[in-house]
JSON list of C-alpha atoms in Angstrom, two decimals:
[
{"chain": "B", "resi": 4, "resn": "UNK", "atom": "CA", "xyz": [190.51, 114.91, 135.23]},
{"chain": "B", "resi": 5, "resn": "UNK", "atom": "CA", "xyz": [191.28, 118.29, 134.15]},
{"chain": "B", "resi": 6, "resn": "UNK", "atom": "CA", "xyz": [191.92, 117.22, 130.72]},
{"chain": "B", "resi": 7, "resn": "UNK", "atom": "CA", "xyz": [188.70, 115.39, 130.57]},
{"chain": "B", "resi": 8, "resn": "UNK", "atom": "CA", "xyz": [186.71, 118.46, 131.35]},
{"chain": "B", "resi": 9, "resn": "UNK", "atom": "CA", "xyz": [188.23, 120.72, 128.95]},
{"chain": "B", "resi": 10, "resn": "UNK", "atom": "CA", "xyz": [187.55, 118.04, 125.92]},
{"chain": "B", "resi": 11, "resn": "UNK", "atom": "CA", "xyz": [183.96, 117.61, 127.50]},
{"chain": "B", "resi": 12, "resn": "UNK", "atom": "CA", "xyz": [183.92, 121.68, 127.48]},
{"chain": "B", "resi": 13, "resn": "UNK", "atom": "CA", "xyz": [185.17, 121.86, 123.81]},
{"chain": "B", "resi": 14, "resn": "UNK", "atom": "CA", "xyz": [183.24, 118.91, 122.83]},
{"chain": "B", "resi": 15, "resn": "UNK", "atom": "CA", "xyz": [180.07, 121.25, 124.05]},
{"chain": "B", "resi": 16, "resn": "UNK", "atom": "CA", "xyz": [180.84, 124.34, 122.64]},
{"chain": "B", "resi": 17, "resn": "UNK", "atom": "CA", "xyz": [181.66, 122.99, 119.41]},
{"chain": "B", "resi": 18, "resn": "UNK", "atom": "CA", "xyz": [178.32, 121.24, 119.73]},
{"chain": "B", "resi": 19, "resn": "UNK", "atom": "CA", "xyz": [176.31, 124.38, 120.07]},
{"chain": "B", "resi": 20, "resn": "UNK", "atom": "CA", "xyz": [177.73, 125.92, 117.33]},
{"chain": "B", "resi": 21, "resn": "UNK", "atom": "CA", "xyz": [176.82, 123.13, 114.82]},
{"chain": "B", "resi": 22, "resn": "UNK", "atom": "CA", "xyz": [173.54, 122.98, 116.67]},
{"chain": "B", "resi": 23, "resn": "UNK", "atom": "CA", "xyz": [173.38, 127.05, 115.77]},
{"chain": "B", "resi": 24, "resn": "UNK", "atom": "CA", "xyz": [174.19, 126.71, 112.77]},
{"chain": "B", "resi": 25, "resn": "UNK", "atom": "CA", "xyz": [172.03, 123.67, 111.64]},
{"chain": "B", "resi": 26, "resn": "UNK", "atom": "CA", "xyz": [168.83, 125.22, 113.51]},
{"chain": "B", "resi": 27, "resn": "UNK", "atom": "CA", "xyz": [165.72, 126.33, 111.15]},
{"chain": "B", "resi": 28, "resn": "UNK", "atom": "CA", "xyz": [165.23, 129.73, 113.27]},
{"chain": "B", "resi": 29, "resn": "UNK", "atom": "CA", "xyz": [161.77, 130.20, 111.23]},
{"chain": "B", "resi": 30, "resn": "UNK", "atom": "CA", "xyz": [160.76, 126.64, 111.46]},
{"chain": "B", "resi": 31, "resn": "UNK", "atom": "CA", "xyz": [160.96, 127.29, 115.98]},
{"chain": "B", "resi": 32, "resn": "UNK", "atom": "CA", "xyz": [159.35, 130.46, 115.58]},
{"chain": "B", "resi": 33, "resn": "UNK", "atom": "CA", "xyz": [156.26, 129.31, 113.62]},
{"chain": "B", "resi": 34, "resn": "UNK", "atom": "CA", "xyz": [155.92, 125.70, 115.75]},
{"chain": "B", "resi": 35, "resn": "UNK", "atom": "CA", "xyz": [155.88, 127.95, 119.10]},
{"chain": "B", "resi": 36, "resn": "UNK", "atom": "CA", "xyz": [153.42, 130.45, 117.18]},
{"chain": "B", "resi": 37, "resn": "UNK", "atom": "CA", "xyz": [151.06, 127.25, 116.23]},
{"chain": "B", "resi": 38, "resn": "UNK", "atom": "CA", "xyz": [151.80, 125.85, 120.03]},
{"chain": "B", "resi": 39, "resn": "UNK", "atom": "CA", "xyz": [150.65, 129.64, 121.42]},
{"chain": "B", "resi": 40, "resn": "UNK", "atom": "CA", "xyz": [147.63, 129.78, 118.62]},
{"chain": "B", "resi": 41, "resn": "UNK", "atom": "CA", "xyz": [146.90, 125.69, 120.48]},
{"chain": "B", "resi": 42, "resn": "UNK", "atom": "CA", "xyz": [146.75, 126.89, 123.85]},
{"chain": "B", "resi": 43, "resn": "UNK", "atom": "CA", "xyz": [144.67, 130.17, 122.95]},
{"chain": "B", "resi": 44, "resn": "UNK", "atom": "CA", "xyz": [142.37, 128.37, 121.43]},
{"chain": "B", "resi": 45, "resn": "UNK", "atom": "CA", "xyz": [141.98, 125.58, 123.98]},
{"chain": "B", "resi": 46, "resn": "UNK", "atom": "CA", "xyz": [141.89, 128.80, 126.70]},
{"chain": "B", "resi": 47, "resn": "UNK", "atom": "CA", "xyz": [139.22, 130.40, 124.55]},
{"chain": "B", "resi": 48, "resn": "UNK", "atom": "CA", "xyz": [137.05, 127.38, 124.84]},
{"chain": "B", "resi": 49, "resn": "UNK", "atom": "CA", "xyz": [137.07, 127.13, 128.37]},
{"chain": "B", "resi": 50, "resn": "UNK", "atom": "CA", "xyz": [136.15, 130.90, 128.66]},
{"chain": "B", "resi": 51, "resn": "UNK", "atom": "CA", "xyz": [132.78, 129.68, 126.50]},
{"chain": "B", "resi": 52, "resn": "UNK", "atom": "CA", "xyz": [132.90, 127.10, 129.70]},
{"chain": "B", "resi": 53, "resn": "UNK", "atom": "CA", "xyz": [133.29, 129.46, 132.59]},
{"chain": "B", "resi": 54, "resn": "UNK", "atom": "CA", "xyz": [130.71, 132.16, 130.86]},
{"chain": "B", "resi": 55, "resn": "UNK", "atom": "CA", "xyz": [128.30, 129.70, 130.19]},
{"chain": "B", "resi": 56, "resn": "UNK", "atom": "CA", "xyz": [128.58, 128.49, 134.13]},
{"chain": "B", "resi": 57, "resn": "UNK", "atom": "CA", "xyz": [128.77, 132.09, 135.03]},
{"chain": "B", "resi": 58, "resn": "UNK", "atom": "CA", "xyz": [125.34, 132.88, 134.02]},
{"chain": "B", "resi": 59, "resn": "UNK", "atom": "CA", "xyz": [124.09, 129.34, 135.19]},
{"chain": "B", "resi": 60, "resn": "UNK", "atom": "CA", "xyz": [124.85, 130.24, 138.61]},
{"chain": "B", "resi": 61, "resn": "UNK", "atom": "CA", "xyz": [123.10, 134.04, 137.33]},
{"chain": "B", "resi": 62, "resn": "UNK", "atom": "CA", "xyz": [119.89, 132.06, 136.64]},
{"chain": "B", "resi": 63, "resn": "UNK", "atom": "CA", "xyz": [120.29, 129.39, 139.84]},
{"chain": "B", "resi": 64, "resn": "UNK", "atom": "CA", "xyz": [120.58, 132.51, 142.30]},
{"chain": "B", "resi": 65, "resn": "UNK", "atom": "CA", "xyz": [116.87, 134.10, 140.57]},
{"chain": "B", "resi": 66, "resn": "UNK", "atom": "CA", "xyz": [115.46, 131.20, 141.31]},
{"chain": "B", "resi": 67, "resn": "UNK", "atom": "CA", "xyz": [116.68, 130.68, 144.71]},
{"chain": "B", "resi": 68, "resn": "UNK", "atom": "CA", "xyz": [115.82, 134.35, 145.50]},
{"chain": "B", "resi": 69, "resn": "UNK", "atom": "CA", "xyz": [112.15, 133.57, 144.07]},
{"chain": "B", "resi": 70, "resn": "UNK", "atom": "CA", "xyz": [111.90, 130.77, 146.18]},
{"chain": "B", "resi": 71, "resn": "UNK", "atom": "CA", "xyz": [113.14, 132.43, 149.31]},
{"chain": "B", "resi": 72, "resn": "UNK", "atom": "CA", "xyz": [110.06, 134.51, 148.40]},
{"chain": "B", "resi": 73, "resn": "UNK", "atom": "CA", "xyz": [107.72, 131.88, 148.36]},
{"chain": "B", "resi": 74, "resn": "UNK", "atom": "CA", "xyz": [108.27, 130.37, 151.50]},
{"chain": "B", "resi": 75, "resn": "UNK", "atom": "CA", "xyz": [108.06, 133.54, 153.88]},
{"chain": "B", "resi": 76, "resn": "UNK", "atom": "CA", "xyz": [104.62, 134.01, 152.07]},
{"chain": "B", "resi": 77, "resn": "UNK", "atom": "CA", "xyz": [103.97, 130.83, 152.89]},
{"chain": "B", "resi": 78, "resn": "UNK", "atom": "CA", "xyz": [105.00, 130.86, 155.80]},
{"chain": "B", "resi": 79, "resn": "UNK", "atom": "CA", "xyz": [103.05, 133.86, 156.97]},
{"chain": "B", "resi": 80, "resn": "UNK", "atom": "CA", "xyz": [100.04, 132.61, 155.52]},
{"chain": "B", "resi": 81, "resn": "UNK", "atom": "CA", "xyz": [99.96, 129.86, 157.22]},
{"chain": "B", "resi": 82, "resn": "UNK", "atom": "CA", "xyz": [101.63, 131.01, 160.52]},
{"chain": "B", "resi": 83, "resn": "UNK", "atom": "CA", "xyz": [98.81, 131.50, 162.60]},
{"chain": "B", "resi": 84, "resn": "UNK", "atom": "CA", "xyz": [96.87, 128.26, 161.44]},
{"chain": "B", "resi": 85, "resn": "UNK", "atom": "CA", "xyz": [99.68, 125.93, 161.13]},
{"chain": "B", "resi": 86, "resn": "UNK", "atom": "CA", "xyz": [102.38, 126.66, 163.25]},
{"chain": "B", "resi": 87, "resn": "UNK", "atom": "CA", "xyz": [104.18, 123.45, 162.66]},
{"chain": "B", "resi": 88, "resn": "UNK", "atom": "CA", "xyz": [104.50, 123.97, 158.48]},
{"chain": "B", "resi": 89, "resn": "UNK", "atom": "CA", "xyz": [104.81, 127.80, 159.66]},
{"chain": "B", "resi": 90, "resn": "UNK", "atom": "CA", "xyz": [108.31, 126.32, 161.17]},
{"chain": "B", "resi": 91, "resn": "UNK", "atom": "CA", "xyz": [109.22, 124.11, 158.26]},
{"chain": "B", "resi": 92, "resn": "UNK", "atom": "CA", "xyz": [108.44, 126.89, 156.00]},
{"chain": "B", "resi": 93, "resn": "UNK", "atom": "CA", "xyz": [111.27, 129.12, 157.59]},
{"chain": "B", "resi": 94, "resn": "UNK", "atom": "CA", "xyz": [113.54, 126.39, 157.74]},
{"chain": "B", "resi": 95, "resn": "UNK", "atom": "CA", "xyz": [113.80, 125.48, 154.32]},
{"chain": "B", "resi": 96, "resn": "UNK", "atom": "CA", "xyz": [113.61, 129.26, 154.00]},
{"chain": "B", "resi": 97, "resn": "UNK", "atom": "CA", "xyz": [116.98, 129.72, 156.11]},
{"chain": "B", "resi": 98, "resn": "UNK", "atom": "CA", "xyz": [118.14, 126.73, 153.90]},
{"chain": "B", "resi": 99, "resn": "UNK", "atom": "CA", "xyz": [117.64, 128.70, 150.57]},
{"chain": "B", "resi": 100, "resn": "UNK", "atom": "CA", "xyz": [118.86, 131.79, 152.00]},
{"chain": "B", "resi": 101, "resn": "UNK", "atom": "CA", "xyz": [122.24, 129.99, 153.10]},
{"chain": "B", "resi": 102, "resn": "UNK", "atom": "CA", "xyz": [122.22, 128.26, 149.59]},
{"chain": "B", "resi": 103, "resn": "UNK", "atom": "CA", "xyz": [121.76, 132.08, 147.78]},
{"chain": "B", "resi": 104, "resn": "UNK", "atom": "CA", "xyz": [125.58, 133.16, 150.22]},
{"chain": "B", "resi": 105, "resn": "UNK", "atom": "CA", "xyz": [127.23, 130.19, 149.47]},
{"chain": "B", "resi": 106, "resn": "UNK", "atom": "CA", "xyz": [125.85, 130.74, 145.60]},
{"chain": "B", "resi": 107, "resn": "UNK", "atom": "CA", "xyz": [127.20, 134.63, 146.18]},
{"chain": "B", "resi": 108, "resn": "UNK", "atom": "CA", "xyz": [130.65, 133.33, 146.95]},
{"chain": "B", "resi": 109, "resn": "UNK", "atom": "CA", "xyz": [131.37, 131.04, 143.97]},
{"chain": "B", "resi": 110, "resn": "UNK", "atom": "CA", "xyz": [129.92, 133.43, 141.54]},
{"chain": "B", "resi": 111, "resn": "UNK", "atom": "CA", "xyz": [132.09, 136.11, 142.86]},
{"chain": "B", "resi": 112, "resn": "UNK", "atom": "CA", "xyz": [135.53, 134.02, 142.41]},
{"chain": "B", "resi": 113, "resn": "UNK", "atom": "CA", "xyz": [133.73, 133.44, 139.24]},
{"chain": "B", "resi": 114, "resn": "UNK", "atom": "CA", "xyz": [133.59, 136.17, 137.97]},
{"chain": "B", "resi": 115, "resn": "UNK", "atom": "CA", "xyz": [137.35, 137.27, 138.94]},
{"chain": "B", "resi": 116, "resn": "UNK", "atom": "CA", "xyz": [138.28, 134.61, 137.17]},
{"chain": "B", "resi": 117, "resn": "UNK", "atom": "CA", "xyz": [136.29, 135.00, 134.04]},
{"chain": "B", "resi": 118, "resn": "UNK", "atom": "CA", "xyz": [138.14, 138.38, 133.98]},
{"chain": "B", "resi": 119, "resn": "UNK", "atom": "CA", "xyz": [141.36, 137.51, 134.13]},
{"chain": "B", "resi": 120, "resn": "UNK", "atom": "CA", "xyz": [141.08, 134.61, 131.73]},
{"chain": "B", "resi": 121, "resn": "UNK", "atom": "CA", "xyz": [139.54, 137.03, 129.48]},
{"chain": "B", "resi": 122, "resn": "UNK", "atom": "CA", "xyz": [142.55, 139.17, 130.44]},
{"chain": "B", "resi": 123, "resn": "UNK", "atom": "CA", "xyz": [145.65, 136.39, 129.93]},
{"chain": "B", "resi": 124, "resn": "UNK", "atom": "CA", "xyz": [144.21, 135.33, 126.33]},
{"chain": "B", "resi": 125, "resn": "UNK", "atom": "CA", "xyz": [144.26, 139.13, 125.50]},
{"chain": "B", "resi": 126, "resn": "UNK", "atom": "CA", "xyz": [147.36, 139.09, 126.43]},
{"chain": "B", "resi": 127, "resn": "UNK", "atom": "CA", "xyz": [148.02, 135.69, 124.58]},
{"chain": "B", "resi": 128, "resn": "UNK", "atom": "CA", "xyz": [147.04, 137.02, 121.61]},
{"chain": "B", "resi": 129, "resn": "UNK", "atom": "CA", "xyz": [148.88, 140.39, 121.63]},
{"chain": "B", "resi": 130, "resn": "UNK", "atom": "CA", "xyz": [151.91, 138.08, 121.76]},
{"chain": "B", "resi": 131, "resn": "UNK", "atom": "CA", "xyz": [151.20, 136.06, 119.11]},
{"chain": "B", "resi": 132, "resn": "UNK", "atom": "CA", "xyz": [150.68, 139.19, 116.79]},
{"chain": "B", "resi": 133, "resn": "UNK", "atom": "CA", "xyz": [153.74, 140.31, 118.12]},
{"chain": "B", "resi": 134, "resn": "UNK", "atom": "CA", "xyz": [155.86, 137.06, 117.28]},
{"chain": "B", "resi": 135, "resn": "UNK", "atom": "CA", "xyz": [154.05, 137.00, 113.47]},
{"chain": "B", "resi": 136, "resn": "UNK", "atom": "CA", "xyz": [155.47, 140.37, 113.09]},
{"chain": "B", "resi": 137, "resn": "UNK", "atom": "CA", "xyz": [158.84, 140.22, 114.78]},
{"chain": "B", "resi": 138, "resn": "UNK", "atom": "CA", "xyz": [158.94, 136.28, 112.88]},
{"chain": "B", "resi": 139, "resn": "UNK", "atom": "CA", "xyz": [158.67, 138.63, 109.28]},
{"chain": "B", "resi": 140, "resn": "UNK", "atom": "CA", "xyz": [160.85, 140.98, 109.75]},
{"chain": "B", "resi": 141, "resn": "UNK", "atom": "CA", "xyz": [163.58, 138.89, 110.86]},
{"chain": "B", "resi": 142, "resn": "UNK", "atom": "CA", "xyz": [162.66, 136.94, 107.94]},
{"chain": "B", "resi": 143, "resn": "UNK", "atom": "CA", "xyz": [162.83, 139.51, 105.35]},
{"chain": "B", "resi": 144, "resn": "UNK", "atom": "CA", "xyz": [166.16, 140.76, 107.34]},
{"chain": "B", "resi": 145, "resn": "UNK", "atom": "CA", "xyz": [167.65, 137.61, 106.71]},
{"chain": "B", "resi": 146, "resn": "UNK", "atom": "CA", "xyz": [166.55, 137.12, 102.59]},
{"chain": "B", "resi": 147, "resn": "UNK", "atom": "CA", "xyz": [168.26, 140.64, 101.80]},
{"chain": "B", "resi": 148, "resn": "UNK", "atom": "CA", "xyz": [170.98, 139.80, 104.21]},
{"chain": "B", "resi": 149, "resn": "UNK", "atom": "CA", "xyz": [171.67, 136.51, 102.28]},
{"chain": "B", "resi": 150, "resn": "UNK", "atom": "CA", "xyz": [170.77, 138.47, 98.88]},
{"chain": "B", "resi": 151, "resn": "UNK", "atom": "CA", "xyz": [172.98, 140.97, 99.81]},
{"chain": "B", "resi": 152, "resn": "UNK", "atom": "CA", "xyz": [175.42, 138.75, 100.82]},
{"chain": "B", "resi": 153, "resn": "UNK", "atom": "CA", "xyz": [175.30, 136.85, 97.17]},
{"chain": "B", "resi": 154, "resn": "UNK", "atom": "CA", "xyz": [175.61, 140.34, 95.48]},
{"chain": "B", "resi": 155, "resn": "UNK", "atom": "CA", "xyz": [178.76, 141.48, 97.27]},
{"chain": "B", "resi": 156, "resn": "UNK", "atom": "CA", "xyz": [180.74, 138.27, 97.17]},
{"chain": "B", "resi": 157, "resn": "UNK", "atom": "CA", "xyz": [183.77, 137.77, 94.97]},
{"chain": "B", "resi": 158, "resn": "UNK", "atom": "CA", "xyz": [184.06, 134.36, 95.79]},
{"chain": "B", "resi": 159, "resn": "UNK", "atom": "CA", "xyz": [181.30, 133.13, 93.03]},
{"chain": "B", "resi": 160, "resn": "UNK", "atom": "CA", "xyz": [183.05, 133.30, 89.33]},
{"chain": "B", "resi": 161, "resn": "UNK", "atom": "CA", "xyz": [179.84, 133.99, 87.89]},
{"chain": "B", "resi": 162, "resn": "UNK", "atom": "CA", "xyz": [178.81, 137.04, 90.12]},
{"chain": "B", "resi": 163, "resn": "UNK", "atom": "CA", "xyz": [182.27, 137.92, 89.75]},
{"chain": "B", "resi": 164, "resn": "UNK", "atom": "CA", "xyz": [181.91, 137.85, 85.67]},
{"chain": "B", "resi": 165, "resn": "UNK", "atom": "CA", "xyz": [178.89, 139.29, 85.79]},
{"chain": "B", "resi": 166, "resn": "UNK", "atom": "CA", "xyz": [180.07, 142.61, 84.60]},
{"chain": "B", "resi": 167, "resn": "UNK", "atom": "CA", "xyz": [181.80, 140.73, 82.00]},
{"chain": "B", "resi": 168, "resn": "UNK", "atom": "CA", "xyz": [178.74, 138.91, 80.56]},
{"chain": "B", "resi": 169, "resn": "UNK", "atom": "CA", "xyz": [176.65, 141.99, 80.27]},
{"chain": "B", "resi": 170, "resn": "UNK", "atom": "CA", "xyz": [179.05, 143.50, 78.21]},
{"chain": "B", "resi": 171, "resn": "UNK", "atom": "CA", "xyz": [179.55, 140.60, 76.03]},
{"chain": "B", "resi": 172, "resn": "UNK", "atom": "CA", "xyz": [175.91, 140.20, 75.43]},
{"chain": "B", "resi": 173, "resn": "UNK", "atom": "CA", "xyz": [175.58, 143.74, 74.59]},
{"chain": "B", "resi": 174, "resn": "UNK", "atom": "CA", "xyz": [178.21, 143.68, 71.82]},
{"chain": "B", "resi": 175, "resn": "UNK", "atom": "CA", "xyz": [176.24, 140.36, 70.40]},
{"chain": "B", "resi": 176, "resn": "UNK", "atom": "CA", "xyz": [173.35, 142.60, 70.71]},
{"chain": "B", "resi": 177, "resn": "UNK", "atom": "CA", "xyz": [174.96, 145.76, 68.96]},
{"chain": "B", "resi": 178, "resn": "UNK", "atom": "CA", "xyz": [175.74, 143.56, 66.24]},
{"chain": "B", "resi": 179, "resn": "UNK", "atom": "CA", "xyz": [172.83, 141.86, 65.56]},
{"chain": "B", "resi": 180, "resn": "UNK", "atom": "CA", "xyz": [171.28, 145.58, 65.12]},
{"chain": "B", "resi": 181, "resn": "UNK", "atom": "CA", "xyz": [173.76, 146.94, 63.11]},
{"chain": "B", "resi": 182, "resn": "UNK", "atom": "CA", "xyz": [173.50, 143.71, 60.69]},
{"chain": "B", "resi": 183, "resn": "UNK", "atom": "CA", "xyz": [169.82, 144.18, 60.80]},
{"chain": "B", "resi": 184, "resn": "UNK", "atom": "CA", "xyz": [169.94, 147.99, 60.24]},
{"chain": "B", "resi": 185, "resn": "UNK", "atom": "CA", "xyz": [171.79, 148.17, 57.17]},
{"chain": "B", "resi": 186, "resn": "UNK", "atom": "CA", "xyz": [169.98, 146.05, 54.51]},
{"chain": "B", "resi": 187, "resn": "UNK", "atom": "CA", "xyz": [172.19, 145.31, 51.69]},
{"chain": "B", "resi": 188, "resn": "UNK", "atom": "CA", "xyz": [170.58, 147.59, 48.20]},
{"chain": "B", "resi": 189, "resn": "UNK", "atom": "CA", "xyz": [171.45, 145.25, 45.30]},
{"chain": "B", "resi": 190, "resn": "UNK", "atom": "CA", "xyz": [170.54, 147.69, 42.69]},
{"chain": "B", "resi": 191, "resn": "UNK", "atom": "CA", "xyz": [173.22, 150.50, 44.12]},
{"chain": "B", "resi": 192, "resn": "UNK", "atom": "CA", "xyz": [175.56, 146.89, 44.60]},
{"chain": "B", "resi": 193, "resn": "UNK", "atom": "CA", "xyz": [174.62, 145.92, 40.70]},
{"chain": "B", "resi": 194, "resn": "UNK", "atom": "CA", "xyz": [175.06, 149.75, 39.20]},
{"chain": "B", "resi": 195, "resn": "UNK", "atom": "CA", "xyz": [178.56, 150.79, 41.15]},
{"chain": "B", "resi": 196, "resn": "UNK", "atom": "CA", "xyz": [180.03, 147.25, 39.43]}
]
């Protein structure tokens, strides 16, 4: 059993390192980025939603309020007349006015929660900015830590020779010039014979 466990163990571990090793680190970063950029946007949306039914319930509770209004002037005008419609007219008065609290209460939890959506996709995207930026610099740390890297190793024979190849192409070079600098004079050539 024990043995079993410590194969399963190394099996794991040795697992995780390939996996490590194999894993795009950019690739994760920039598909969690475009999953965070998803949600933000889908968030944003609803906030249209939830502002838009926010001032729905803004213009329902005007007209409730005009309309609880109307019916104590109705009812007072016709109060001493009509007592009957006088009655009806404070009942569906009581009925608006319980409408206009119950109204209150929803857009009050609306409105908390219009500011903290507003608040959590500020938030969102403060994080995404700050996993573009972190995502590039770990980026350009790993190019001149690979370039780096490429420059200091021995193991390459060309980087290794690379000394030697300069120098070899500059002697070419120097002689080339000095071929090209000296053009032959055949009358001095023709006269000295």
């Amino acid at each position: 059993m024990r043995m079993l466990k410590r194969w399963v163990s190394c099996v794991s571990a040795n697992f995780d390192w390939v996996l490590t090793q194999v894993e795009n680190h950019e690739a994760l970063v920039d598909s969690a980025i475009r999953e965070m950029q998803a949600a933000g946007g889908k968030a944003r949306v609803q906030l249209a939603r939830v502002k838009r039914d926010g001032e729905g319930m803004r213009q329902r509770q005007a007209q409730l309020k005009e309309q609880e209004q109307s019916w104590t002037e109705r009812a007072v005008r016709v109060g001493s007349a009509e007592p009957d419609k006088a009655l009806e007219c404070l009942r569906r008065k009581r009925a608006v006015v319980l409408e206009i609290a119950s109204l209150q209460k929803q857009s009050e939890e609306h409105a908390r929660l219009e500011v903290q959506l507003t608040a959590d996709l500020k938030h969102l995207s403060t994080r995404i900015e700050e996993l573009k930026r972190k995502k590039n610099t770990m980026t350009a740390r790993q190019y001149r830590a690979e370039a780096m890297r490429v420059g200091q190793t021995e193991d390459i024979a060309l980087i290794s020779e690379i000394g030697d190849i300069f120098e070899r192409w500059e002697n070419r070079v120097a002689e080339a010039e000095t071929i090209n600098l000296e053009p032959e004079d055949n009358l001095d050539a023709e006269l000295r014979s």
